[in-house]
PDB file of C-alpha atoms in Angstrom:
ATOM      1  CA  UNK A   1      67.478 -15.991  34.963  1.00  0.00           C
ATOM      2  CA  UNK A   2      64.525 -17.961  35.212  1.00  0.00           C
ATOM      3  CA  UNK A   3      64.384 -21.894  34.301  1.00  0.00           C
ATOM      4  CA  UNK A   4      61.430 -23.295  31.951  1.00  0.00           C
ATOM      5  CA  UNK A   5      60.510 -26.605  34.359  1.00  0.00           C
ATOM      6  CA  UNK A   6      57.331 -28.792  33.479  1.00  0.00           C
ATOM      7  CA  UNK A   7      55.200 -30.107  36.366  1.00  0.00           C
ATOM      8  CA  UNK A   8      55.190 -33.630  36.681  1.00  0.00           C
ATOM      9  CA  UNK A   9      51.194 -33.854  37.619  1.00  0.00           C
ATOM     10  CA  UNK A  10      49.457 -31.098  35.050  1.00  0.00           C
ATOM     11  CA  UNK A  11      52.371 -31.161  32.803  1.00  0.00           C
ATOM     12  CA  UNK A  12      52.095 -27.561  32.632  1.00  0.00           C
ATOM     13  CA  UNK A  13      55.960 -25.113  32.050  1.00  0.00           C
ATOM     14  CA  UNK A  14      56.664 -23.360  34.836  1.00  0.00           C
ATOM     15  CA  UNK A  15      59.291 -20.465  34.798  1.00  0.00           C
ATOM     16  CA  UNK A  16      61.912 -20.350  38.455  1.00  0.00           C
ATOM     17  CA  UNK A  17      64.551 -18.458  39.279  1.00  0.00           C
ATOM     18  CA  UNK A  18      67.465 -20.357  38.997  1.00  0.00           C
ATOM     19  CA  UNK A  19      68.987 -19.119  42.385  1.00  0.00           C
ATOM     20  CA  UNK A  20      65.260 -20.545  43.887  1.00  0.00           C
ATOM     21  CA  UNK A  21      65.403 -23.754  42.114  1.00  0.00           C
ATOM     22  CA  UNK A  22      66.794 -25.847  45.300  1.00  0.00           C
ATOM     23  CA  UNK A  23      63.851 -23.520  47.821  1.00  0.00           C
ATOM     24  CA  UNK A  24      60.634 -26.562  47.025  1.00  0.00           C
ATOM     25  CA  UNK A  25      59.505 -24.800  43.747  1.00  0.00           C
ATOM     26  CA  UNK A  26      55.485 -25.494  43.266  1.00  0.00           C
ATOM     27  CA  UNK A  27      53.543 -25.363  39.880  1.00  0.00           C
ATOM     28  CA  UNK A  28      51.485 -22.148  39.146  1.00  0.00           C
ATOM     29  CA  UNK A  29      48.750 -24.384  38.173  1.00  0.00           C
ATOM     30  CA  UNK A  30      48.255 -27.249  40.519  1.00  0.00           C
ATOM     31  CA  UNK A  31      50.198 -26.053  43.239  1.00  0.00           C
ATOM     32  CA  UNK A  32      51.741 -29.083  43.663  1.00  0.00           C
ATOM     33  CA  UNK A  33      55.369 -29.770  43.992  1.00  0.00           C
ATOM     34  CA  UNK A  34      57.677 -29.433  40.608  1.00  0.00           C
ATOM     35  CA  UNK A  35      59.927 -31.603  41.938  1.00  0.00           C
ATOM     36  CA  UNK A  36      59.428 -35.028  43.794  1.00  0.00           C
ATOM     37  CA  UNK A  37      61.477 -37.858  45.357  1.00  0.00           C
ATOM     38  CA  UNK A  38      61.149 -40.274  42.352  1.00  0.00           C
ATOM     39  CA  UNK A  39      60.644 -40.745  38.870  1.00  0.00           C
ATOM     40  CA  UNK A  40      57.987 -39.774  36.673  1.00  0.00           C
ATOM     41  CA  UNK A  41      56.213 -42.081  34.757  1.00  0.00           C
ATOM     42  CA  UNK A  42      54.989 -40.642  31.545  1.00  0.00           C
ATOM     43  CA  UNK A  43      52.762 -41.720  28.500  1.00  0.00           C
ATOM     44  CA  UNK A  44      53.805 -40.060  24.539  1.00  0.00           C
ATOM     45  CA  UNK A  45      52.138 -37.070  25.053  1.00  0.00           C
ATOM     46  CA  UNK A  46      53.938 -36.340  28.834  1.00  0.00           C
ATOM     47  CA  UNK A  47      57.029 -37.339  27.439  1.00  0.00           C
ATOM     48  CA  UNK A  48      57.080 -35.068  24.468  1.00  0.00           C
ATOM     49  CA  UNK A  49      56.510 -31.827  26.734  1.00  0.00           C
ATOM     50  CA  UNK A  50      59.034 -33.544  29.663  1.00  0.00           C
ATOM     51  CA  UNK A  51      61.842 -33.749  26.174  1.00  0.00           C
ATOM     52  CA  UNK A  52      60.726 -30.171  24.571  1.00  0.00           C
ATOM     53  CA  UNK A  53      59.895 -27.639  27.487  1.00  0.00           C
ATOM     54  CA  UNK A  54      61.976 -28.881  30.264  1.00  0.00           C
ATOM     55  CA  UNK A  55      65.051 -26.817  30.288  1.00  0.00           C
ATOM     56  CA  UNK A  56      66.845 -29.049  33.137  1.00  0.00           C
ATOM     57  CA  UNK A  57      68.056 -32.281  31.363  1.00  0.00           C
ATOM     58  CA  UNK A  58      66.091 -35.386  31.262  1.00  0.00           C
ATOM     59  CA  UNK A  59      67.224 -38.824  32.541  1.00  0.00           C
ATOM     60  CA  UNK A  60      64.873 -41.618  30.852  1.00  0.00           C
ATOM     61  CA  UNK A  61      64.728 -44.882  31.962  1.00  0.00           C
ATOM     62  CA  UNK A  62      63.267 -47.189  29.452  1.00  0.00           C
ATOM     63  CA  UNK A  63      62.082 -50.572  30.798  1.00  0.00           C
ATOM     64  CA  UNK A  64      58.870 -53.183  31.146  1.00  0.00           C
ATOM     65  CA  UNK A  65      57.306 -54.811  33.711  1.00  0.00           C
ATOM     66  CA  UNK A  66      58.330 -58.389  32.293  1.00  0.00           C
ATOM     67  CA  UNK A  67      62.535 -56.977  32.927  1.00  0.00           C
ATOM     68  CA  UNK A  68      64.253 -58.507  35.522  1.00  0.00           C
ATOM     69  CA  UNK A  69      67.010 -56.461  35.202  1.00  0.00           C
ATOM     70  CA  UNK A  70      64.558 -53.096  35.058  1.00  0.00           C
ATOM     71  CA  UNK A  71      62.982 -54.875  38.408  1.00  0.00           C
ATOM     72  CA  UNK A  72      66.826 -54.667  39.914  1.00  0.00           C
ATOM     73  CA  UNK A  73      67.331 -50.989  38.346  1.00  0.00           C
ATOM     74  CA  UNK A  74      64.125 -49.475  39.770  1.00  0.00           C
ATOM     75  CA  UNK A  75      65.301 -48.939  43.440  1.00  0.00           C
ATOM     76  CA  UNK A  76      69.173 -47.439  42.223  1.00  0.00           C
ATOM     77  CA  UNK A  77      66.960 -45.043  39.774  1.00  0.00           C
ATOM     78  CA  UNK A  78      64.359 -44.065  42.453  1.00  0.00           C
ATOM     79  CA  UNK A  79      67.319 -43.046  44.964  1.00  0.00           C
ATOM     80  CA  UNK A  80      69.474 -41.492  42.212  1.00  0.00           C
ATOM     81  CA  UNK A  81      66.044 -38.974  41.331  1.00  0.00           C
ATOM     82  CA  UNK A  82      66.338 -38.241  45.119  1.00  0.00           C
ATOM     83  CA  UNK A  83      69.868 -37.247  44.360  1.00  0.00           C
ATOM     84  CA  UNK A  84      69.663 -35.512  41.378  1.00  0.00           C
ATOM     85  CA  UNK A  85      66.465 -33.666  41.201  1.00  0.00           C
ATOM     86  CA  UNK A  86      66.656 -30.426  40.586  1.00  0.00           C
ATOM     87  CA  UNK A  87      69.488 -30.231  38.368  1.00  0.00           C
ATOM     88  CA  UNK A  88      67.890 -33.495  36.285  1.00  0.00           C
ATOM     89  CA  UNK A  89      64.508 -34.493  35.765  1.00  0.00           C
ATOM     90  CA  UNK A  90      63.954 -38.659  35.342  1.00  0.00           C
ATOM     91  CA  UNK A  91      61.403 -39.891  33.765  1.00  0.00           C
ATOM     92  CA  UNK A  92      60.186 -43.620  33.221  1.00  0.00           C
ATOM     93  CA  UNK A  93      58.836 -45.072  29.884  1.00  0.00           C
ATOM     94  CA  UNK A  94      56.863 -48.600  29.839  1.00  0.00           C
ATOM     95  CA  UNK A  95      58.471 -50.015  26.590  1.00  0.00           C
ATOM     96  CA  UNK A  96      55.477 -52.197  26.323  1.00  0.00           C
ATOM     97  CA  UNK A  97      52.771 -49.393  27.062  1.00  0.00           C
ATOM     98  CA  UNK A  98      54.530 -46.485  25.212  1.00  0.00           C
ATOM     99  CA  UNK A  99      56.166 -48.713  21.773  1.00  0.00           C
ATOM    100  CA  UNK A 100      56.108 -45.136  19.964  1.00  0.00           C
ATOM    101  CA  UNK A 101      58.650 -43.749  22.368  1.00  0.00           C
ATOM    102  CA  UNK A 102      61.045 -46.697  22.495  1.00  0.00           C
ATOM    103  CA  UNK A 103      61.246 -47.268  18.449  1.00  0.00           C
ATOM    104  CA  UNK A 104      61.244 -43.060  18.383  1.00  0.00           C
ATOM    105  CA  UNK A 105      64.691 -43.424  20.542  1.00  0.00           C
ATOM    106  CA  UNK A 106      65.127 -46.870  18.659  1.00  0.00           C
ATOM    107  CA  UNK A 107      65.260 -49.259  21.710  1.00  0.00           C
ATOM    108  CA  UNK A 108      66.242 -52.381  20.953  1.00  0.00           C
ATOM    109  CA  UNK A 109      67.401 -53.791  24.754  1.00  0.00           C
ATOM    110  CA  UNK A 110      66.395 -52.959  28.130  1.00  0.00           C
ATOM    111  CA  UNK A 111      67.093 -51.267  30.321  1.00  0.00           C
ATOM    112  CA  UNK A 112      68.156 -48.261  28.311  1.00  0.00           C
ATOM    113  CA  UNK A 113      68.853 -45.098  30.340  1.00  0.00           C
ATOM    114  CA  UNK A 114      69.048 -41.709  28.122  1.00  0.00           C
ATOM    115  CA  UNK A 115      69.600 -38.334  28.412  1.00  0.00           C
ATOM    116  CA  UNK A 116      67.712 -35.334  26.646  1.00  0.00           C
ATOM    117  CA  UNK A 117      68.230 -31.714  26.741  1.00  0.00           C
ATOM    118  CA  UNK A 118      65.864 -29.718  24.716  1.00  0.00           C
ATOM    119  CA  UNK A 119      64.500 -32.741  22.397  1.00  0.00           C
ATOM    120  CA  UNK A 120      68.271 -34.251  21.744  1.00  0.00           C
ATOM    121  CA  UNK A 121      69.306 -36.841  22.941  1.00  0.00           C
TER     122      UNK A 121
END
């Protein structure tokens, strides 16, 4: 049964086989890889398709440059996207750069890691 996965560059869905999901999967647009070794940053309108189209869960790591604590996080969250992709897709969200996002998901410290499957969180 295929798998609806969105490409991290062109942000474009991408149906794969779920038995071919661990074999390097590349995007039917770009060509490029659907799956790298570390988290994708992502502005509103990335994150919205990432949320909605991705049918693998999503892993979101909310945090800002001016975080010490985010600035300890990073390398644990970078390894753990190592670990976890292709069953979970992570994603990173600039609090600062992307304020729609974090009052959407109602942020109020960081960093806030949450899941979404489909939209909910």
């Amino acid at each position: 049964m295929p798998i609806a996965i969105v490409c991290p560059q062109c942000f474009v869905t991408n149906r794969v086989p779920d038995a071919r999901l661990t074999d390097a999967p590349t995007c039917g647009k770009c060509r490029q890889a659907l799956f790298q070794a570390s988290p994708v940053s992502v502005n509103m309108t990335q994150f919205q398709k990432m949320v909605a189209y991705n049918d693998i869960p999503v892993i979101v790591d909310f945090w800002a440059q001016w975080c010490g604590p985010c600035k300890m996080f990073a390398p644990v969250y970078s390894e753990a996207a190592q670990t976890l992709a292709p069953k979970f897709r992570l994603l990173k969200v600039d609090t600062e750069a992307q304020q729609d996002i974090a009052s959407q998901y109602r942020i109020q410290s960081i960093p806030t890691i949450a899941m979404v499957k489909h939209g909910k969180e």
